[in-house]
Amino acid sequence: MSASPLKPTPILLLLLLLTFSLVVPPALSVAPEECTEESGDCVNKAKALPLKIIAIFSILITSVIGVCSPLLTRSIPALHPDRDLFSIVKCFAAGIILATGFMHVLPDSFDMLSSQCLEENPWHKFPFTGFVAMLSALVTLMVDSMSTSVYSQRNNVGAIPDSESGKGRDGDREMVTVTAAHSQSHGHHHGEAASSQLVRYRVVAMVLELGIVVHSVVIGLGMGASSNVCTIRGLVAALCFHQMFEGMGLGGCILQAEYKWPKKLVLAFFFAVTTPLGIALGIALSSSYRENSPHALITVGLLNASSAGLLIYMALVDLLAADFMGPKMQRSIKLQVKAYAAVFLGAGGMSLLAKWA
């Protein structure tokens, strides 16, 4: 029953493309087969299926390794969140996430929404990719800000306990020395700042998880629906590295959020299974889904644009800017230099992978 509503899709697409080719001048017309079916010597469904199954398991394993490795570093003193090495590794992972947004997701969206398979008006008349990415970044800022406020109020972060605002029953407060009062105030404000920072870490982890999950499903769907053996072979290795490094960035954020183990495992599980799930969904829909069809190009292109805006915002604002402008980095120029080197190394490595994935 689930397949029945998908059967008319190719017919509707062909009718739309036929109408489009009659209305638009010949110079802009596109042959329907170029927009509905893959063609070439590398296209082979029978050979592509085993490669997709291999991709499901290999990407699942590398995703688990990537997202879980930061969660297991508490037993290694050098990789404790308070150490400099952890900050450097986190900056490396932030560079990977930044390059994912700029070098992988955003260009894919530009290519899809400017495809010749789409009508000239409105898709070639307006830069939808940049517009949606901008809106996505602004909406992410709004969600980030409001979630932090709600989370803070729910957990009474910043509230002053009654014991500090009230007076002692027997006038003992008058006997407290100035030094003790200052120490108590300092301790309260330090605890408040730590609670506030923890709230930020938790909001960042949840929003970043959302952006990465959307992106992972999209790339998995595209791979699962493809029958191009040459493309899939290169994608398997590239996506394994991509998911592992991206998982390291997400895992570092989950670690800093200090969730309990059940929630950590749930977040890690959803990250690990989304790309394999997308591949499996693409395989199931491969008979009716065409990645070059107008409907698929518009849907996936808009999703990629929104995911790119979210990832770029999170990498620049919540990860890199928050770390580099924080007190720990500002106290040490040497640490900043090492962290910047890690950012460029992560961004450069992920940019190099854009050649294949």
CSV table of C-alpha atoms in Angstrom, one decimal:
chain,number,residue,atom,x,y,z
A,1,MET,CA,0.0,0.0,0.0
A,2,SER,CA,2.9,2.4,0.8
A,3,ALA,CA,4.1,2.2,-2.8
A,4,SER,CA,0.8,3.0,-4.5
A,5,PRO,CA,1.0,6.9,-4.1
A,6,LEU,CA,4.5,6.8,-5.6
A,7,LYS,CA,3.5,5.1,-8.9
A,8,PRO,CA,2.0,8.2,-10.7
A,9,THR,CA,5.1,10.3,-9.8
A,10,PRO,CA,7.2,9.5,-13.0
A,11,ILE,CA,4.2,10.1,-15.2
A,12,LEU,CA,3.5,13.5,-13.6
A,13,LEU,CA,7.2,14.4,-13.9
A,14,LEU,CA,7.2,13.6,-17.6
A,15,LEU,CA,4.0,15.6,-18.2
A,16,LEU,CA,5.6,18.6,-16.3
A,17,LEU,CA,8.8,18.3,-18.3
A,18,LEU,CA,6.9,18.0,-21.6
A,19,THR,CA,4.9,21.1,-20.8
A,20,PHE,CA,8.0,22.9,-19.7
A,21,SER,CA,9.8,22.0,-23.0
A,22,LEU,CA,6.9,23.3,-25.0
A,23,VAL,CA,6.6,26.6,-23.1
A,24,VAL,CA,10.3,27.5,-22.7
A,25,PRO,CA,12.4,28.5,-25.7
A,26,PRO,CA,14.4,25.6,-27.2
A,27,ALA,CA,17.7,27.0,-25.9
A,28,LEU,CA,16.5,26.4,-22.3
A,29,SER,CA,14.6,23.2,-22.9
A,30,VAL,CA,16.0,20.0,-21.3
A,31,ALA,CA,15.4,16.4,-22.5
A,32,PRO,CA,13.1,14.6,-20.0
A,33,GLU,CA,15.4,11.6,-19.7
A,34,GLU,CA,18.3,13.8,-18.4
A,35,CYS,CA,16.1,14.9,-15.5
A,36,THR,CA,14.4,11.6,-14.6
A,37,GLU,CA,17.0,8.8,-15.3
A,38,GLU,CA,20.7,8.3,-14.7
A,39,SER,CA,22.6,7.4,-17.9
A,40,GLY,CA,26.2,6.3,-18.7
A,41,ASP,CA,28.4,3.3,-18.6
A,42,CYS,CA,28.7,3.3,-14.8
A,43,VAL,CA,24.9,3.0,-14.2
A,44,ASN,CA,24.2,-0.6,-13.1
A,45,LYS,CA,21.5,-1.3,-10.4
A,46,ALA,CA,22.7,-4.9,-9.8
A,47,LYS,CA,26.3,-3.9,-9.1
A,48,ALA,CA,25.3,-0.8,-7.1
A,49,LEU,CA,23.2,-2.7,-4.5
A,50,PRO,CA,26.0,-4.7,-2.9
A,51,LEU,CA,28.1,-1.4,-2.7
A,52,LYS,CA,25.2,0.3,-0.9
A,53,ILE,CA,24.9,-2.5,1.6
A,54,ILE,CA,28.6,-2.3,2.3
A,55,ALA,CA,28.2,1.4,2.7
A,56,ILE,CA,25.5,1.0,5.3
A,57,PHE,CA,27.6,-1.1,7.6
A,58,SER,CA,30.9,0.7,7.0
A,59,ILE,CA,29.4,4.2,7.6
A,60,LEU,CA,27.5,2.9,10.6
A,61,ILE,CA,30.8,1.6,12.2
A,62,THR,CA,32.8,4.7,11.4
A,63,SER,CA,30.0,7.0,12.7
A,64,VAL,CA,29.9,5.1,16.0
A,65,ILE,CA,33.7,5.4,16.3
A,66,GLY,CA,33.6,9.1,15.6
A,67,VAL,CA,30.8,10.1,17.9
A,68,CYS,CA,31.8,7.8,20.8
A,69,SER,CA,35.6,8.5,20.9
A,70,PRO,CA,35.2,11.9,22.6
A,71,LEU,CA,32.7,10.4,25.1
A,72,LEU,CA,35.3,7.8,26.2
A,73,THR,CA,38.1,10.4,26.7
A,74,ARG,CA,37.3,11.2,30.4
A,75,SER,CA,39.5,8.2,31.3
A,76,ILE,CA,42.4,9.9,29.5
A,77,PRO,CA,43.8,12.8,31.7
A,78,ALA,CA,45.3,14.6,28.7
A,79,LEU,CA,41.9,14.8,26.9
A,80,HIS,CA,39.9,16.0,29.9
A,81,PRO,CA,37.6,19.0,28.9
A,82,ASP,CA,39.7,21.3,31.2
A,83,ARG,CA,43.0,20.5,29.4
A,84,ASP,CA,44.4,22.5,26.5
A,85,LEU,CA,44.5,19.4,24.2
A,86,PHE,CA,40.8,19.0,24.4
A,87,SER,CA,40.3,22.6,23.3
A,88,ILE,CA,42.6,22.0,20.3
A,89,VAL,CA,40.8,18.8,19.3
A,90,LYS,CA,37.4,20.6,19.7
A,91,CYS,CA,38.6,23.4,17.4
A,92,PHE,CA,39.8,20.7,14.8
A,93,ALA,CA,36.3,19.2,14.9
A,94,ALA,CA,34.7,22.7,14.6
A,95,GLY,CA,36.7,23.3,11.5
A,96,ILE,CA,35.4,20.1,10.1
A,97,ILE,CA,31.8,21.2,10.7
A,98,LEU,CA,32.4,24.6,9.2
A,99,ALA,CA,33.9,23.1,6.1
A,100,THR,CA,30.9,20.6,5.9
A,101,GLY,CA,28.6,23.6,5.7
A,102,PHE,CA,30.6,25.7,3.2
A,103,MET,CA,32.3,23.1,1.0
A,104,HIS,CA,29.8,20.2,1.0
A,105,VAL,CA,26.2,21.2,1.8
A,106,LEU,CA,26.0,24.7,0.4
A,107,PRO,CA,27.5,23.9,-3.0
A,108,ASP,CA,25.2,20.9,-3.4
A,109,SER,CA,22.3,23.2,-2.7
A,110,PHE,CA,23.5,25.7,-5.3
A,111,ASP,CA,23.9,23.0,-7.9
A,112,MET,CA,20.4,21.5,-7.3
A,113,LEU,CA,18.5,24.7,-7.2
A,114,SER,CA,20.2,26.1,-10.3
A,115,SER,CA,19.8,22.8,-12.3
A,116,GLN,CA,18.5,23.0,-15.8
A,117,CYS,CA,15.9,20.5,-14.9
A,118,LEU,CA,14.1,23.3,-12.9
A,119,GLU,CA,12.0,26.0,-14.5
A,120,GLU,CA,13.6,29.3,-15.4
A,121,ASN,CA,11.1,31.1,-13.3
A,122,PRO,CA,11.5,31.3,-10.3
A,123,TRP,CA,14.4,29.0,-9.7
A,124,HIS,CA,16.9,30.7,-12.0
A,125,LYS,CA,15.7,34.2,-11.2
A,126,PHE,CA,16.3,34.3,-7.5
A,127,PRO,CA,19.2,32.9,-5.3
A,128,PHE,CA,17.1,30.6,-3.1
A,129,THR,CA,20.1,28.8,-1.7
A,130,GLY,CA,21.6,31.9,-0.1
A,131,PHE,CA,18.2,33.1,1.0
A,132,VAL,CA,17.2,29.9,2.7
A,133,ALA,CA,20.7,29.5,4.3
A,134,MET,CA,20.4,33.1,5.7
A,135,LEU,CA,16.9,32.4,7.1
A,136,SER,CA,18.2,29.1,8.6
A,137,ALA,CA,21.1,30.9,10.4
A,138,LEU,CA,18.7,33.5,11.8
A,139,VAL,CA,16.2,30.9,12.9
A,140,THR,CA,19.0,29.0,14.5
A,141,LEU,CA,20.0,32.1,16.4
A,142,MET,CA,16.4,32.6,17.5
A,143,VAL,CA,16.1,28.9,18.7
A,144,ASP,CA,19.5,29.1,20.3
A,145,SER,CA,18.7,32.2,22.3
A,146,MET,CA,15.2,31.3,23.3
A,147,SER,CA,16.1,27.7,24.2
A,148,THR,CA,18.9,29.0,26.5
A,149,SER,CA,16.4,31.4,28.2
A,150,VAL,CA,13.8,28.7,28.7
A,151,TYR,CA,16.3,26.2,29.9
A,152,SER,CA,17.9,28.7,32.3
A,153,GLN,CA,14.5,29.7,33.8
A,154,ARG,CA,13.4,26.1,34.1
A,155,ASN,CA,16.6,25.2,36.0
A,156,ASN,CA,16.7,28.5,38.0
A,157,VAL,CA,20.1,29.4,36.6
A,158,GLY,CA,21.0,32.8,38.0
A,159,ALA,CA,18.4,32.8,40.8
A,160,ILE,CA,19.6,34.0,44.2
A,161,PRO,CA,18.8,31.5,47.0
A,162,ASP,CA,16.6,32.7,49.8
A,163,SER,CA,19.4,32.0,52.3
A,164,GLU,CA,21.5,34.7,50.7
A,165,SER,CA,18.7,37.4,50.5
A,166,GLY,CA,17.3,36.9,54.1
A,167,LYS,CA,18.9,37.9,57.4
A,168,GLY,CA,20.1,35.6,60.2
A,169,ARG,CA,17.6,34.9,63.0
A,170,ASP,CA,19.9,36.1,65.8
A,171,GLY,CA,21.7,38.8,63.9
A,172,ASP,CA,24.7,36.5,63.1
A,173,ARG,CA,25.0,38.2,59.6
A,174,GLU,CA,26.3,41.3,61.3
A,175,MET,CA,29.2,39.3,62.8
A,176,VAL,CA,30.3,38.0,59.4
A,177,THR,CA,33.6,39.6,58.2
A,178,VAL,CA,33.9,41.4,54.9
A,179,THR,CA,36.3,38.7,53.7
A,180,ALA,CA,33.9,35.9,54.3
A,181,ALA,CA,31.1,37.8,52.6
A,182,HIS,CA,33.2,38.4,49.6
A,183,SER,CA,34.2,34.8,49.5
A,184,GLN,CA,30.6,33.7,49.7
A,185,SER,CA,29.5,36.1,46.9
A,186,HIS,CA,32.4,35.0,44.7
A,187,GLY,CA,31.5,31.3,45.2
A,188,HIS,CA,27.9,32.0,44.3
A,189,HIS,CA,28.7,33.9,41.1
A,190,HIS,CA,31.2,31.3,40.1
A,191,GLY,CA,28.6,28.6,40.5
A,192,GLU,CA,26.1,30.7,38.5
A,193,ALA,CA,28.5,31.2,35.6
A,194,ALA,CA,29.3,27.4,35.6
A,195,SER,CA,25.5,26.6,35.4
A,196,SER,CA,25.0,29.2,32.7
A,197,GLN,CA,27.9,27.7,30.6
A,198,LEU,CA,26.5,24.2,31.1
A,199,VAL,CA,23.1,25.3,29.7
A,200,ARG,CA,24.8,26.8,26.7
A,201,TYR,CA,26.7,23.5,26.1
A,202,ARG,CA,23.4,21.5,26.2
A,203,VAL,CA,21.6,23.8,23.8
A,204,VAL,CA,24.5,23.7,21.4
A,205,ALA,CA,24.7,19.9,21.5
A,206,MET,CA,20.9,19.6,20.8
A,207,VAL,CA,20.8,22.2,17.9
A,208,LEU,CA,24.0,20.8,16.3
A,209,GLU,CA,22.6,17.3,16.5
A,210,LEU,CA,19.5,18.5,14.6
A,211,GLY,CA,21.5,20.1,11.8
A,212,ILE,CA,23.8,17.1,11.4
A,213,VAL,CA,21.0,14.6,11.4
A,214,VAL,CA,19.1,16.5,8.6
A,215,HIS,CA,22.3,16.7,6.5
A,216,SER,CA,23.1,13.0,7.1
A,217,VAL,CA,19.7,11.8,6.0
A,218,VAL,CA,19.9,13.9,2.8
A,219,ILE,CA,23.3,12.6,1.8
A,220,GLY,CA,22.3,9.0,2.6
A,221,LEU,CA,19.1,9.3,0.6
A,222,GLY,CA,21.0,10.6,-2.5
A,223,MET,CA,23.5,7.7,-2.3
A,224,GLY,CA,20.8,5.0,-1.7
A,225,ALA,CA,18.8,6.2,-4.7
A,226,SER,CA,21.8,6.4,-7.1
A,227,SER,CA,22.7,3.5,-9.4
A,228,ASN,CA,26.0,5.0,-10.5
A,229,VAL,CA,28.7,2.5,-9.5
A,230,CYS,CA,31.6,4.8,-10.1
A,231,THR,CA,30.1,7.5,-7.9
A,232,ILE,CA,29.1,5.1,-5.1
A,233,ARG,CA,32.6,3.6,-4.9
A,234,GLY,CA,34.2,7.0,-4.2
A,235,LEU,CA,31.4,8.1,-1.9
A,236,VAL,CA,31.8,5.1,0.4
A,237,ALA,CA,35.3,5.9,1.5
A,238,ALA,CA,34.7,9.7,1.5
A,239,LEU,CA,31.5,9.4,3.6
A,240,CYS,CA,33.2,7.1,6.1
A,241,PHE,CA,35.9,9.8,6.8
A,242,HIS,CA,33.2,12.5,6.7
A,243,GLN,CA,30.9,10.9,9.3
A,244,MET,CA,33.8,9.9,11.6
A,245,PHE,CA,35.2,13.5,11.8
A,246,GLU,CA,31.8,15.1,12.0
A,247,GLY,CA,30.9,12.6,14.7
A,248,MET,CA,34.0,13.7,16.7
A,249,GLY,CA,32.8,17.3,16.6
A,250,LEU,CA,29.3,16.3,17.8
A,251,GLY,CA,30.7,13.9,20.4
A,252,GLY,CA,32.9,16.7,21.9
A,253,CYS,CA,29.8,18.9,22.3
A,254,ILE,CA,27.8,16.0,23.9
A,255,LEU,CA,30.7,15.5,26.3
A,256,GLN,CA,30.7,19.1,27.4
A,257,ALA,CA,26.9,19.1,27.9
A,258,GLU,CA,27.5,16.6,30.7
A,259,TYR,CA,24.4,14.6,30.0
A,260,LYS,CA,23.8,11.3,31.8
A,261,TRP,CA,24.9,8.2,29.9
A,262,PRO,CA,21.4,7.2,28.6
A,263,LYS,CA,20.9,10.6,26.9
A,264,LYS,CA,24.5,10.5,25.6
A,265,LEU,CA,23.8,7.1,24.0
A,266,VAL,CA,20.5,8.2,22.5
A,267,LEU,CA,22.2,11.3,20.8
A,268,ALA,CA,25.1,9.1,19.6
A,269,PHE,CA,22.7,6.5,18.3
A,270,PHE,CA,20.6,9.0,16.3
A,271,PHE,CA,23.8,10.4,14.7
A,272,ALA,CA,25.2,7.0,13.9
A,273,VAL,CA,22.1,5.6,12.2
A,274,THR,CA,20.8,8.5,10.2
A,275,THR,CA,23.1,8.2,7.2
A,276,PRO,CA,22.6,4.3,7.0
A,277,LEU,CA,18.9,4.9,7.4
A,278,GLY,CA,19.0,7.4,4.6
A,279,ILE,CA,20.8,4.9,2.3
A,280,ALA,CA,18.2,2.2,3.1
A,281,LEU,CA,15.4,4.6,2.4
A,282,GLY,CA,17.0,5.6,-0.9
A,283,ILE,CA,17.3,1.9,-1.8
A,284,ALA,CA,13.6,1.4,-1.0
A,285,LEU,CA,12.6,4.4,-3.1
A,286,SER,CA,15.1,3.9,-5.9
A,287,SER,CA,12.3,2.6,-8.3
A,288,SER,CA,10.3,5.8,-8.0
A,289,TYR,CA,12.8,8.4,-6.6
A,290,ARG,CA,15.0,10.3,-9.2
A,291,GLU,CA,17.6,12.6,-7.8
A,292,ASN,CA,17.4,14.8,-10.9
A,293,SER,CA,13.7,15.1,-10.9
A,294,PRO,CA,12.4,18.6,-10.2
A,295,HIS,CA,10.6,17.6,-7.1
A,296,ALA,CA,13.7,15.9,-5.6
A,297,LEU,CA,16.0,18.8,-6.6
A,298,ILE,CA,13.8,21.3,-5.0
A,299,THR,CA,13.2,19.3,-1.8
A,300,VAL,CA,16.8,18.2,-1.2
A,301,GLY,CA,18.2,21.6,-2.4
A,302,LEU,CA,16.1,23.5,0.2
A,303,LEU,CA,16.9,21.0,2.9
A,304,ASN,CA,20.7,21.3,2.1
A,305,ALA,CA,20.4,25.1,2.2
A,306,SER,CA,18.7,25.1,5.6
A,307,SER,CA,21.2,22.6,6.9
A,308,ALA,CA,24.2,24.6,5.6
A,309,GLY,CA,22.9,27.8,7.3
A,310,LEU,CA,22.5,25.9,10.6
A,311,LEU,CA,26.0,24.2,10.5
A,312,ILE,CA,27.8,27.4,9.5
A,313,TYR,CA,26.1,29.4,12.3
A,314,MET,CA,26.9,26.7,14.9
A,315,ALA,CA,30.5,26.3,13.8
A,316,LEU,CA,31.3,30.0,13.8
A,317,VAL,CA,29.2,31.3,16.7
A,318,ASP,CA,28.6,28.5,19.2
A,319,LEU,CA,31.9,26.6,18.7
A,320,LEU,CA,34.7,28.8,17.4
A,321,ALA,CA,33.7,32.2,18.6
A,322,ALA,CA,32.6,31.0,22.0
A,323,ASP,CA,36.0,29.2,22.5
A,324,PHE,CA,38.3,31.8,21.1
A,325,MET,CA,36.6,34.7,22.9
A,326,GLY,CA,36.4,32.8,26.1
A,327,PRO,CA,38.7,33.4,29.1
A,328,LYS,CA,40.8,30.2,28.6
A,329,MET,CA,41.9,31.1,25.1
A,330,GLN,CA,42.3,34.8,25.8
A,331,ARG,CA,44.8,34.0,28.6
A,332,SER,CA,47.2,32.3,26.2
A,333,ILE,CA,48.3,33.4,22.7
A,334,LYS,CA,50.2,30.1,22.3
A,335,LEU,CA,47.0,28.1,22.8
A,336,GLN,CA,45.2,30.3,20.3
A,337,VAL,CA,47.9,29.7,17.7
A,338,LYS,CA,47.6,25.9,18.2
A,339,ALA,CA,43.8,26.1,18.1
A,340,TYR,CA,43.8,28.1,14.9
A,341,ALA,CA,46.2,25.6,13.3
A,342,ALA,CA,43.8,22.8,14.3
A,343,VAL,CA,40.8,24.8,12.8
A,344,PHE,CA,42.6,25.2,9.5
A,345,LEU,CA,43.7,21.6,9.5
A,346,GLY,CA,40.2,20.3,10.1
A,347,ALA,CA,38.6,22.7,7.6
A,348,GLY,CA,41.3,21.9,5.0
A,349,GLY,CA,41.0,18.2,5.3
A,350,MET,CA,37.2,18.3,5.0
A,351,SER,CA,37.5,20.7,2.0
A,352,LEU,CA,39.8,18.2,0.3
A,353,LEU,CA,37.1,15.5,0.7
A,354,ALA,CA,34.7,17.7,-1.3
A,355,LYS,CA,36.5,16.4,-4.4
A,356,TRP,CA,34.9,13.0,-3.8
A,357,ALA,CA,31.9,13.6,-1.6
